[in-house]
Amino acid sequence: CCCQCHFCSMSTAVVKYCIVCLCCMYKYFCVLLQVLGFEVDTVNSVQFSNHTGYAHWKGQVLNSDELHELYEGLKLNKVNRYDYVLTGYTRDTSFLAMVVDIVQELKQQNSNLVYVCDPVMGDKWNGEGSMYVPKDLLPVYRDKVVPVADIITPNQFEAELLTGRKIHTEKEALEVMDILHAMGPETVVITSSDLQAPLGNDYLIALGSHRKTKADGTKMTQRIRVESPKVDAVFVGTGDLFAAMLLAWTHKHPNNLKVACEKTVSAMQHVLQRTIKSAKAQAGEGNKPNSAQLELRMVQSKKDIENPEIIVKATVL
């Protein structure tokens, strides 16, 4: 079905549902959203020759003045009414602060606008967390961005950074998500963690929490756990893919985080399994696939993106 939903994406590459993508997202993910019925405008936070999973890259980082100029162009043509804003990777604090100003202005025009933020800051390797963006982005995300976001998709390390709390158990993860809810977002999804999965060591845990205020003022929270099979490879762009897919499926299932996450994670599994199969075939038996061979097979996965077979089920907590 085709939704007339406008979306602004500030990403590497993402607006009738119109989305504006502000920040670095791969061009394939804009196509993904278009395939799912969204109109997408894209503002690139960075313009790189290739993603940073390669040994080398060249390019430019957009700053706040440049973002402001692009947004003013949209305003002059009166095409700056959006239903969603999606943000991902950026390396510039002034750009990030300008994103907040733009989101607040867009919400004044459309009170139903949903802002989906992937607070890309770092990750854990072998149990140790490390930031791969400038450290001065953290207070901007924590104090300015997260409070205006409706949906956030941090990994475990990013959730720990935003709250100042370490996560060792599922109970602690749920407490961290409560803190994040209190900061602003109605929906919090910790996209990956190093928590022990009930299904075993070959599975990766994601946790989701959706908090809604009912008409009588009371709050209702839906919490879920998703266990997905680990894939023995390092992919770049999975966080972008998760955020874009979650936006699409929460739009289609606005009051059912369980179904939205099942479709998101199942689609991702189809993409990753197709990618690793292709990468191994290209690398040859006994050889480790390189970054180019591990580029996500998005186009080849079009059918799975449009209508994913549910192969990963979520557990309601």
PDB file of C-alpha atoms in Angstrom:
ATOM      1  CA  CYS A   1       0.000   0.000   0.000  1.00  0.00           C
ATOM      2  CA  CYS A   2       1.137   3.560  -0.564  1.00  0.00           C
ATOM      3  CA  CYS A   3       1.043   5.901   2.409  1.00  0.00           C
ATOM      4  CA  GLN A   4       0.988   9.611   1.806  1.00  0.00           C
ATOM      5  CA  CYS A   5       3.381  10.289   4.644  1.00  0.00           C
ATOM      6  CA  HIS A   6       6.016  12.999   4.541  1.00  0.00           C
ATOM      7  CA  PHE A   7       9.361  12.192   6.074  1.00  0.00           C
ATOM      8  CA  CYS A   8      12.516  14.244   6.497  1.00  0.00           C
ATOM      9  CA  SER A   9      15.713  12.296   6.943  1.00  0.00           C
ATOM     10  CA  MET A  10      18.919  13.980   7.950  1.00  0.00           C
ATOM     11  CA  SER A  11      21.348  11.249   7.369  1.00  0.00           C
ATOM     12  CA  THR A  12      23.853  10.020   4.687  1.00  0.00           C
ATOM     13  CA  ALA A  13      21.892   9.935   2.262  1.00  0.00           C
ATOM     14  CA  VAL A  14      16.733  10.411   4.082  1.00  0.00           C
ATOM     15  CA  VAL A  15      10.423  13.533   2.428  1.00  0.00           C
ATOM     16  CA  LYS A  16       3.999  11.796   1.236  1.00  0.00           C
ATOM     17  CA  TYR A  17       4.198  10.008   4.500  1.00  0.00           C
ATOM     18  CA  CYS A  18       6.885  12.525   4.332  1.00  0.00           C
ATOM     19  CA  ILE A  19      10.097  11.837   6.131  1.00  0.00           C
ATOM     20  CA  VAL A  20      13.081  14.102   6.362  1.00  0.00           C
ATOM     21  CA  CYS A  21      16.319  12.284   7.130  1.00  0.00           C
ATOM     22  CA  LEU A  22      18.911  14.510   8.760  1.00  0.00           C
ATOM     23  CA  CYS A  23      22.226  12.725   9.291  1.00  0.00           C
ATOM     24  CA  CYS A  24      24.299  10.010   7.716  1.00  0.00           C
ATOM     25  CA  MET A  25      22.264   7.135   6.335  1.00  0.00           C
ATOM     26  CA  TYR A  26      23.002   4.994   3.351  1.00  0.00           C
ATOM     27  CA  LYS A  27      21.097   5.753   0.164  1.00  0.00           C
ATOM     28  CA  TYR A  28      19.669   2.221   0.193  1.00  0.00           C
ATOM     29  CA  PHE A  29      17.714   2.959   3.359  1.00  0.00           C
ATOM     30  CA  CYS A  30      15.982   5.897   1.715  1.00  0.00           C
ATOM     31  CA  VAL A  31      14.978   3.531  -1.086  1.00  0.00           C
ATOM     32  CA  LEU A  32      13.851   1.055   1.591  1.00  0.00           C
ATOM     33  CA  LEU A  33      11.480   3.636   3.056  1.00  0.00           C
ATOM     34  CA  GLN A  34      10.238   4.581  -0.402  1.00  0.00           C
ATOM     35  CA  VAL A  35       9.576   0.918  -1.190  1.00  0.00           C
ATOM     36  CA  LEU A  36       7.467   0.799   1.985  1.00  0.00           C
ATOM     37  CA  GLY A  37       5.372   3.756   0.804  1.00  0.00           C
ATOM     38  CA  PHE A  38       7.091   6.819   2.242  1.00  0.00           C
ATOM     39  CA  GLU A  39       8.201   9.961   0.443  1.00  0.00           C
ATOM     40  CA  VAL A  40      11.673  10.859   1.647  1.00  0.00           C
ATOM     41  CA  ASP A  41      13.765  14.035   1.597  1.00  0.00           C
ATOM     42  CA  THR A  42      17.390  13.628   2.564  1.00  0.00           C
ATOM     43  CA  VAL A  43      19.935  15.998   4.047  1.00  0.00           C
ATOM     44  CA  ASN A  44      23.391  14.439   4.276  1.00  0.00           C
ATOM     45  CA  SER A  45      25.162  15.146   7.557  1.00  0.00           C
ATOM     46  CA  VAL A  46      28.318  13.791   5.972  1.00  0.00           C
ATOM     47  CA  GLN A  47      29.276  13.188   2.366  1.00  0.00           C
ATOM     48  CA  PHE A  48      31.861  10.411   2.349  1.00  0.00           C
ATOM     49  CA  SER A  49      33.427   8.431  -0.469  1.00  0.00           C
ATOM     50  CA  ASN A  50      32.442   5.232   1.339  1.00  0.00           C
ATOM     51  CA  HIS A  51      31.378   4.161   4.822  1.00  0.00           C
ATOM     52  CA  THR A  52      33.882   4.184   7.664  1.00  0.00           C
ATOM     53  CA  GLY A  53      34.140   0.403   7.841  1.00  0.00           C
ATOM     54  CA  TYR A  54      36.784   0.649   5.130  1.00  0.00           C
ATOM     55  CA  ALA A  55      40.413   1.407   5.919  1.00  0.00           C
ATOM     56  CA  HIS A  56      40.193   4.843   4.275  1.00  0.00           C
ATOM     57  CA  TRP A  57      37.553   7.402   3.396  1.00  0.00           C
ATOM     58  CA  LYS A  58      37.393  10.969   2.149  1.00  0.00           C
ATOM     59  CA  GLY A  59      34.685  13.593   2.272  1.00  0.00           C
ATOM     60  CA  GLN A  60      33.006  16.456   4.080  1.00  0.00           C
ATOM     61  CA  VAL A  61      31.033  16.982   7.306  1.00  0.00           C
ATOM     62  CA  LEU A  62      28.008  19.292   7.107  1.00  0.00           C
ATOM     63  CA  ASN A  63      27.865  22.022   9.768  1.00  0.00           C
ATOM     64  CA  SER A  64      24.913  23.925  11.233  1.00  0.00           C
ATOM     65  CA  ASP A  65      25.162  26.880   8.834  1.00  0.00           C
ATOM     66  CA  GLU A  66      25.048  24.573   5.823  1.00  0.00           C
ATOM     67  CA  LEU A  67      22.117  22.615   7.283  1.00  0.00           C
ATOM     68  CA  HIS A  68      20.278  25.879   8.021  1.00  0.00           C
ATOM     69  CA  GLU A  69      20.761  27.036   4.425  1.00  0.00           C
ATOM     70  CA  LEU A  70      19.328  23.783   3.044  1.00  0.00           C
ATOM     71  CA  TYR A  71      16.364  23.900   5.404  1.00  0.00           C
ATOM     72  CA  GLU A  72      15.683  27.537   4.477  1.00  0.00           C
ATOM     73  CA  GLY A  73      15.438  26.407   0.851  1.00  0.00           C
ATOM     74  CA  LEU A  74      12.692  23.948   1.823  1.00  0.00           C
ATOM     75  CA  LYS A  75      10.882  26.663   3.798  1.00  0.00           C
ATOM     76  CA  LEU A  76      11.008  29.178   0.942  1.00  0.00           C
ATOM     77  CA  ASN A  77       9.247  26.669  -1.299  1.00  0.00           C
ATOM     78  CA  LYS A  78       6.781  25.773   1.480  1.00  0.00           C
ATOM     79  CA  VAL A  79       7.680  22.089   1.262  1.00  0.00           C
ATOM     80  CA  ASN A  80       8.813  21.719   4.859  1.00  0.00           C
ATOM     81  CA  ARG A  81       5.763  19.947   6.312  1.00  0.00           C
ATOM     82  CA  TYR A  82       6.724  16.472   7.456  1.00  0.00           C
ATOM     83  CA  ASP A  83       5.228  13.559   9.362  1.00  0.00           C
ATOM     84  CA  TYR A  84       8.526  12.038  10.475  1.00  0.00           C
ATOM     85  CA  VAL A  85      12.087  13.111  11.102  1.00  0.00           C
ATOM     86  CA  LEU A  86      14.825  10.476  11.193  1.00  0.00           C
ATOM     87  CA  THR A  87      18.370  11.208  12.320  1.00  0.00           C
ATOM     88  CA  GLY A  88      21.466   9.055  12.498  1.00  0.00           C
ATOM     89  CA  TYR A  89      25.217   9.474  12.298  1.00  0.00           C
ATOM     90  CA  THR A  90      26.754  12.914  12.580  1.00  0.00           C
ATOM     91  CA  ARG A  91      30.080  14.234  13.824  1.00  0.00           C
ATOM     92  CA  ASP A  92      29.317  17.938  14.348  1.00  0.00           C
ATOM     93  CA  THR A  93      27.802  19.353  17.559  1.00  0.00           C
ATOM     94  CA  SER A  94      26.498  22.501  15.875  1.00  0.00           C
ATOM     95  CA  PHE A  95      24.716  20.365  13.256  1.00  0.00           C
ATOM     96  CA  LEU A  96      23.112  18.314  16.024  1.00  0.00           C
ATOM     97  CA  ALA A  97      21.949  21.431  17.881  1.00  0.00           C
ATOM     98  CA  MET A  98      20.455  22.787  14.648  1.00  0.00           C
ATOM     99  CA  VAL A  99      18.588  19.490  14.192  1.00  0.00           C
ATOM    100  CA  VAL A 100      16.865  20.146  17.527  1.00  0.00           C
ATOM    101  CA  ASP A 101      15.799  23.631  16.391  1.00  0.00           C
ATOM    102  CA  ILE A 102      14.417  22.218  13.137  1.00  0.00           C
ATOM    103  CA  VAL A 103      12.540  19.399  14.886  1.00  0.00           C
ATOM    104  CA  GLN A 104      10.955  21.861  17.317  1.00  0.00           C
ATOM    105  CA  GLU A 105       9.866  24.115  14.436  1.00  0.00           C
ATOM    106  CA  LEU A 106       8.437  21.169  12.491  1.00  0.00           C
ATOM    107  CA  LYS A 107       6.515  20.002  15.563  1.00  0.00           C
ATOM    108  CA  GLN A 108       4.949  23.456  15.864  1.00  0.00           C
ATOM    109  CA  GLN A 109       3.611  23.009  12.322  1.00  0.00           C
ATOM    110  CA  ASN A 110       2.529  19.404  12.873  1.00  0.00           C
ATOM    111  CA  SER A 111       1.929  18.345  16.464  1.00  0.00           C
ATOM    112  CA  ASN A 112       1.677  14.702  15.337  1.00  0.00           C
ATOM    113  CA  LEU A 113       5.192  14.675  13.870  1.00  0.00           C
ATOM    114  CA  VAL A 114       7.275  11.751  15.119  1.00  0.00           C
ATOM    115  CA  TYR A 115      11.011  12.193  15.579  1.00  0.00           C
ATOM    116  CA  VAL A 116      13.027   8.973  15.385  1.00  0.00           C
ATOM    117  CA  CYS A 117      16.581   9.362  16.679  1.00  0.00           C
ATOM    118  CA  ASP A 118      19.375   6.835  16.380  1.00  0.00           C
ATOM    119  CA  PRO A 119      21.920   8.378  18.814  1.00  0.00           C
ATOM    120  CA  VAL A 120      25.001   7.059  17.046  1.00  0.00           C
ATOM    121  CA  MET A 121      27.979   7.447  19.379  1.00  0.00           C
ATOM    122  CA  GLY A 122      29.794   4.157  19.837  1.00  0.00           C
ATOM    123  CA  ASP A 123      29.587   0.459  20.645  1.00  0.00           C
ATOM    124  CA  LYS A 124      31.173  -2.346  22.608  1.00  0.00           C
ATOM    125  CA  TRP A 125      33.890  -4.650  21.347  1.00  0.00           C
ATOM    126  CA  ASN A 126      34.916  -7.615  23.493  1.00  0.00           C
ATOM    127  CA  GLY A 127      32.989  -6.112  26.387  1.00  0.00           C
ATOM    128  CA  GLU A 128      34.689  -2.716  26.231  1.00  0.00           C
ATOM    129  CA  GLY A 129      32.779   0.358  25.119  1.00  0.00           C
ATOM    130  CA  SER A 130      34.304   2.974  22.852  1.00  0.00           C
ATOM    131  CA  MET A 131      32.999   6.170  21.234  1.00  0.00           C
ATOM    132  CA  TYR A 132      33.635   6.663  17.520  1.00  0.00           C
ATOM    133  CA  VAL A 133      32.293  10.226  17.391  1.00  0.00           C
ATOM    134  CA  PRO A 134      33.658  13.294  19.221  1.00  0.00           C
ATOM    135  CA  LYS A 135      32.883  13.061  22.951  1.00  0.00           C
ATOM    136  CA  ASP A 136      31.279  16.511  23.016  1.00  0.00           C
ATOM    137  CA  LEU A 137      28.301  15.063  21.104  1.00  0.00           C
ATOM    138  CA  LEU A 138      27.180  13.152  24.219  1.00  0.00           C
ATOM    139  CA  PRO A 139      25.850  16.130  26.236  1.00  0.00           C
ATOM    140  CA  VAL A 140      24.062  17.452  23.144  1.00  0.00           C
ATOM    141  CA  TYR A 141      22.317  14.119  22.614  1.00  0.00           C
ATOM    142  CA  ARG A 142      21.540  13.711  26.316  1.00  0.00           C
ATOM    143  CA  ASP A 143      20.387  17.249  27.127  1.00  0.00           C
ATOM    144  CA  LYS A 144      18.905  18.507  23.842  1.00  0.00           C
ATOM    145  CA  VAL A 145      18.188  15.740  21.330  1.00  0.00           C
ATOM    146  CA  VAL A 146      16.686  12.921  23.405  1.00  0.00           C
ATOM    147  CA  PRO A 147      14.169  15.239  25.161  1.00  0.00           C
ATOM    148  CA  VAL A 148      12.549  16.142  21.801  1.00  0.00           C
ATOM    149  CA  ALA A 149      12.682  12.592  20.369  1.00  0.00           C
ATOM    150  CA  ASP A 150       9.644  10.293  20.245  1.00  0.00           C
ATOM    151  CA  ILE A 151      11.493   7.076  19.378  1.00  0.00           C
ATOM    152  CA  ILE A 152      15.157   6.361  20.152  1.00  0.00           C
ATOM    153  CA  THR A 153      17.231   3.356  19.099  1.00  0.00           C
ATOM    154  CA  PRO A 154      20.480   3.266  21.102  1.00  0.00           C
ATOM    155  CA  ASN A 155      22.591   0.166  21.478  1.00  0.00           C
ATOM    156  CA  GLN A 156      23.484  -0.905  25.027  1.00  0.00           C
ATOM    157  CA  PHE A 157      26.629   1.232  25.195  1.00  0.00           C
ATOM    158  CA  GLU A 158      24.802   4.325  23.923  1.00  0.00           C
ATOM    159  CA  ALA A 159      21.968   3.778  26.430  1.00  0.00           C
ATOM    160  CA  GLU A 160      24.581   3.580  29.191  1.00  0.00           C
ATOM    161  CA  LEU A 161      26.216   6.799  27.989  1.00  0.00           C
ATOM    162  CA  LEU A 162      22.910   8.681  27.862  1.00  0.00           C
ATOM    163  CA  THR A 163      21.853   7.666  31.375  1.00  0.00           C
ATOM    164  CA  GLY A 164      25.188   7.278  33.161  1.00  0.00           C
ATOM    165  CA  ARG A 165      24.081   3.794  34.255  1.00  0.00           C
ATOM    166  CA  LYS A 166      25.798   0.482  33.513  1.00  0.00           C
ATOM    167  CA  ILE A 167      23.745  -2.486  32.327  1.00  0.00           C
ATOM    168  CA  HIS A 168      24.644  -5.966  33.559  1.00  0.00           C
ATOM    169  CA  THR A 169      21.204  -7.578  33.765  1.00  0.00           C
ATOM    170  CA  GLU A 170      17.864  -7.378  32.006  1.00  0.00           C
ATOM    171  CA  LYS A 171      16.397  -5.707  35.111  1.00  0.00           C
ATOM    172  CA  GLU A 172      19.027  -2.967  34.900  1.00  0.00           C
ATOM    173  CA  ALA A 173      18.299  -2.549  31.186  1.00  0.00           C
ATOM    174  CA  LEU A 174      14.596  -2.024  31.926  1.00  0.00           C
ATOM    175  CA  GLU A 175      15.524   0.556  34.577  1.00  0.00           C
ATOM    176  CA  VAL A 176      17.718   2.366  32.042  1.00  0.00           C
ATOM    177  CA  MET A 177      14.828   2.410  29.571  1.00  0.00           C
ATOM    178  CA  ASP A 178      12.615   3.925  32.280  1.00  0.00           C
ATOM    179  CA  ILE A 179      15.191   6.695  32.742  1.00  0.00           C
ATOM    180  CA  LEU A 180      15.212   7.291  28.982  1.00  0.00           C
ATOM    181  CA  HIS A 181      11.392   7.446  28.960  1.00  0.00           C
ATOM    182  CA  ALA A 182      11.576  10.080  31.708  1.00  0.00           C
ATOM    183  CA  MET A 183      13.899  12.116  29.479  1.00  0.00           C
ATOM    184  CA  GLY A 184      11.232  12.338  26.763  1.00  0.00           C
ATOM    185  CA  PRO A 185      10.795   9.448  24.267  1.00  0.00           C
ATOM    186  CA  GLU A 186       7.653   7.308  24.346  1.00  0.00           C
ATOM    187  CA  THR A 187       9.435   4.429  22.618  1.00  0.00           C
ATOM    188  CA  VAL A 188      12.894   3.146  23.529  1.00  0.00           C
ATOM    189  CA  VAL A 189      14.525   0.204  21.772  1.00  0.00           C
ATOM    190  CA  ILE A 190      17.957  -1.012  22.862  1.00  0.00           C
ATOM    191  CA  THR A 191      18.917  -2.521  19.540  1.00  0.00           C
ATOM    192  CA  SER A 192      21.710  -4.807  20.748  1.00  0.00           C
ATOM    193  CA  SER A 193      23.282  -5.836  24.039  1.00  0.00           C
ATOM    194  CA  ASP A 194      25.768  -8.233  25.576  1.00  0.00           C
ATOM    195  CA  LEU A 195      23.161  -9.628  27.979  1.00  0.00           C
ATOM    196  CA  GLN A 196      22.850 -13.394  28.319  1.00  0.00           C
ATOM    197  CA  ALA A 197      20.065 -14.599  26.034  1.00  0.00           C
ATOM    198  CA  PRO A 198      17.697 -17.273  27.409  1.00  0.00           C
ATOM    199  CA  LEU A 199      18.052 -19.104  24.073  1.00  0.00           C
ATOM    200  CA  GLY A 200      21.850 -19.335  24.499  1.00  0.00           C
ATOM    201  CA  ASN A 201      25.137 -17.702  23.555  1.00  0.00           C
ATOM    202  CA  ASP A 202      24.382 -17.807  19.833  1.00  0.00           C
ATOM    203  CA  TYR A 203      21.633 -15.220  20.225  1.00  0.00           C
ATOM    204  CA  LEU A 204      21.667 -11.433  20.583  1.00  0.00           C
ATOM    205  CA  ILE A 205      19.182  -9.624  22.811  1.00  0.00           C
ATOM    206  CA  ALA A 206      17.305  -6.444  21.907  1.00  0.00           C
ATOM    207  CA  LEU A 207      14.840  -4.867  24.317  1.00  0.00           C
ATOM    208  CA  GLY A 208      11.921  -2.557  23.605  1.00  0.00           C
ATOM    209  CA  SER A 209       9.677  -0.390  25.745  1.00  0.00           C
ATOM    210  CA  HIS A 210       6.658   1.671  24.669  1.00  0.00           C
ATOM    211  CA  ARG A 211       5.049   4.012  27.195  1.00  0.00           C
ATOM    212  CA  LYS A 212       1.688   5.583  26.471  1.00  0.00           C
ATOM    213  CA  THR A 213      -0.320   8.033  28.552  1.00  0.00           C
ATOM    214  CA  LYS A 214      -3.987   7.026  28.621  1.00  0.00           C
ATOM    215  CA  ALA A 215      -6.932   9.445  28.613  1.00  0.00           C
ATOM    216  CA  ASP A 216      -7.221   9.273  32.403  1.00  0.00           C
ATOM    217  CA  GLY A 217      -3.583  10.308  32.798  1.00  0.00           C
ATOM    218  CA  THR A 218      -2.258   6.905  33.820  1.00  0.00           C
ATOM    219  CA  LYS A 219       0.731   5.442  32.000  1.00  0.00           C
ATOM    220  CA  MET A 220       0.784   2.051  30.314  1.00  0.00           C
ATOM    221  CA  THR A 221       4.069   0.405  29.339  1.00  0.00           C
ATOM    222  CA  GLN A 222       4.624  -2.474  26.917  1.00  0.00           C
ATOM    223  CA  ARG A 223       8.011  -4.179  27.215  1.00  0.00           C
ATOM    224  CA  ILE A 224       9.460  -6.829  24.942  1.00  0.00           C
ATOM    225  CA  ARG A 225      12.581  -8.915  24.458  1.00  0.00           C
ATOM    226  CA  VAL A 226      13.782 -10.039  21.031  1.00  0.00           C
ATOM    227  CA  GLU A 227      16.405 -12.771  20.641  1.00  0.00           C
ATOM    228  CA  SER A 228      17.925 -12.991  17.172  1.00  0.00           C
ATOM    229  CA  PRO A 229      20.630 -15.359  15.887  1.00  0.00           C
ATOM    230  CA  LYS A 230      24.117 -13.875  15.862  1.00  0.00           C
ATOM    231  CA  VAL A 231      25.845 -13.580  12.495  1.00  0.00           C
ATOM    232  CA  ASP A 232      29.612 -14.045  12.579  1.00  0.00           C
ATOM    233  CA  ALA A 233      30.656 -10.939  10.639  1.00  0.00           C
ATOM    234  CA  VAL A 234      31.079  -7.202  11.098  1.00  0.00           C
ATOM    235  CA  PHE A 235      28.477  -5.261   9.121  1.00  0.00           C
ATOM    236  CA  VAL A 236      28.270  -1.497   8.722  1.00  0.00           C
ATOM    237  CA  GLY A 237      24.863   0.157   8.512  1.00  0.00           C
ATOM    238  CA  THR A 238      22.813  -2.232  10.639  1.00  0.00           C
ATOM    239  CA  GLY A 239      21.905   0.550  13.080  1.00  0.00           C
ATOM    240  CA  ASP A 240      20.655   2.728  10.214  1.00  0.00           C
ATOM    241  CA  LEU A 241      18.717  -0.223   8.826  1.00  0.00           C
ATOM    242  CA  PHE A 242      17.130  -0.948  12.210  1.00  0.00           C
ATOM    243  CA  ALA A 243      16.050   2.671  12.765  1.00  0.00           C
ATOM    244  CA  ALA A 244      14.563   3.011   9.269  1.00  0.00           C
ATOM    245  CA  MET A 245      12.716  -0.309   9.488  1.00  0.00           C
ATOM    246  CA  LEU A 246      11.422   0.458  12.982  1.00  0.00           C
ATOM    247  CA  LEU A 247      10.074   3.806  11.791  1.00  0.00           C
ATOM    248  CA  ALA A 248       8.196   2.095   8.975  1.00  0.00           C
ATOM    249  CA  TRP A 249       6.754  -0.730  11.051  1.00  0.00           C
ATOM    250  CA  THR A 250       5.794   1.421  14.048  1.00  0.00           C
ATOM    251  CA  HIS A 251       3.909   3.609  11.571  1.00  0.00           C
ATOM    252  CA  LYS A 252       2.041   0.564  10.284  1.00  0.00           C
ATOM    253  CA  HIS A 253       1.583  -0.893  13.818  1.00  0.00           C
ATOM    254  CA  PRO A 254       1.496   2.220  16.031  1.00  0.00           C
ATOM    255  CA  ASN A 255       0.178   0.487  19.150  1.00  0.00           C
ATOM    256  CA  ASN A 256       1.976  -2.823  18.848  1.00  0.00           C
ATOM    257  CA  LEU A 257       5.708  -2.607  19.516  1.00  0.00           C
ATOM    258  CA  LYS A 258       5.922  -6.407  19.578  1.00  0.00           C
ATOM    259  CA  VAL A 259       4.790  -6.798  15.961  1.00  0.00           C
ATOM    260  CA  ALA A 260       6.803  -3.769  14.799  1.00  0.00           C
ATOM    261  CA  CYS A 261       9.989  -5.193  16.311  1.00  0.00           C
ATOM    262  CA  GLU A 262       9.312  -8.709  15.024  1.00  0.00           C
ATOM    263  CA  LYS A 263       8.993  -7.388  11.468  1.00  0.00           C
ATOM    264  CA  THR A 264      12.016  -5.114  11.877  1.00  0.00           C
ATOM    265  CA  VAL A 265      14.331  -7.786  13.268  1.00  0.00           C
ATOM    266  CA  SER A 266      13.050 -10.508  10.924  1.00  0.00           C
ATOM    267  CA  ALA A 267      13.663  -8.290   7.888  1.00  0.00           C
ATOM    268  CA  MET A 268      17.142  -7.544   9.201  1.00  0.00           C
ATOM    269  CA  GLN A 269      17.874 -11.237   9.613  1.00  0.00           C
ATOM    270  CA  HIS A 270      16.842 -11.877   6.003  1.00  0.00           C
ATOM    271  CA  VAL A 271      19.157  -9.072   4.822  1.00  0.00           C
ATOM    272  CA  LEU A 272      22.110 -10.197   6.966  1.00  0.00           C
ATOM    273  CA  GLN A 273      21.801 -13.880   6.041  1.00  0.00           C
ATOM    274  CA  ARG A 274      21.627 -13.005   2.347  1.00  0.00           C
ATOM    275  CA  THR A 275      24.607 -10.675   2.758  1.00  0.00           C
ATOM    276  CA  ILE A 276      26.857 -13.162   4.553  1.00  0.00           C
ATOM    277  CA  LYS A 277      25.988 -15.922   2.078  1.00  0.00           C
ATOM    278  CA  SER A 278      26.909 -13.677  -0.841  1.00  0.00           C
ATOM    279  CA  ALA A 279      30.040 -12.355   0.895  1.00  0.00           C
ATOM    280  CA  LYS A 280      31.380 -15.841   1.615  1.00  0.00           C
ATOM    281  CA  ALA A 281      30.761 -16.897  -1.971  1.00  0.00           C
ATOM    282  CA  GLN A 282      32.702 -13.878  -3.251  1.00  0.00           C
ATOM    283  CA  ALA A 283      35.557 -14.342  -0.784  1.00  0.00           C
ATOM    284  CA  GLY A 284      36.016 -18.005  -1.600  1.00  0.00           C
ATOM    285  CA  GLU A 285      36.307 -20.975   0.716  1.00  0.00           C
ATOM    286  CA  GLY A 286      38.592 -20.374   3.690  1.00  0.00           C
ATOM    287  CA  ASN A 287      38.845 -16.608   3.108  1.00  0.00           C
ATOM    288  CA  LYS A 288      37.399 -13.901   5.332  1.00  0.00           C
ATOM    289  CA  PRO A 289      35.032 -11.509   3.498  1.00  0.00           C
ATOM    290  CA  ASN A 290      36.240  -7.918   3.249  1.00  0.00           C
ATOM    291  CA  SER A 291      34.284  -4.684   3.762  1.00  0.00           C
ATOM    292  CA  ALA A 292      33.226  -4.429   0.123  1.00  0.00           C
ATOM    293  CA  GLN A 293      31.926  -7.996   0.103  1.00  0.00           C
ATOM    294  CA  LEU A 294      29.985  -7.350   3.328  1.00  0.00           C
ATOM    295  CA  GLU A 295      28.020  -4.398   1.932  1.00  0.00           C
ATOM    296  CA  LEU A 296      24.398  -5.044   2.894  1.00  0.00           C
ATOM    297  CA  ARG A 297      22.381  -6.717   0.124  1.00  0.00           C
ATOM    298  CA  MET A 298      19.469  -4.305   0.248  1.00  0.00           C
ATOM    299  CA  VAL A 299      18.278  -4.427  -3.355  1.00  0.00           C
ATOM    300  CA  GLN A 300      18.406  -8.220  -3.412  1.00  0.00           C
ATOM    301  CA  SER A 301      16.299  -8.246  -0.214  1.00  0.00           C
ATOM    302  CA  LYS A 302      13.461  -6.066  -1.541  1.00  0.00           C
ATOM    303  CA  LYS A 303      10.741  -8.702  -1.092  1.00  0.00           C
ATOM    304  CA  ASP A 304      11.835  -9.454   2.463  1.00  0.00           C
ATOM    305  CA  ILE A 305      11.794  -5.749   3.284  1.00  0.00           C
ATOM    306  CA  GLU A 306       8.296  -5.249   1.835  1.00  0.00           C
ATOM    307  CA  ASN A 307       6.762  -8.312   3.460  1.00  0.00           C
ATOM    308  CA  PRO A 308       9.154 -10.012   5.886  1.00  0.00           C
ATOM    309  CA  GLU A 309       8.459 -13.568   6.927  1.00  0.00           C
ATOM    310  CA  ILE A 310       8.460 -13.486  10.731  1.00  0.00           C
ATOM    311  CA  ILE A 311      11.402 -15.685  11.718  1.00  0.00           C
ATOM    312  CA  VAL A 312      12.195 -13.897  14.996  1.00  0.00           C
ATOM    313  CA  LYS A 313       9.480 -13.698  17.657  1.00  0.00           C
ATOM    314  CA  ALA A 314       9.397 -11.209  20.525  1.00  0.00           C
ATOM    315  CA  THR A 315       8.586 -12.093  24.131  1.00  0.00           C
ATOM    316  CA  VAL A 316       6.329  -9.777  26.124  1.00  0.00           C
ATOM    317  CA  LEU A 317       7.912  -9.040  29.502  1.00  0.00           C
TER     318      LEU A 317
END
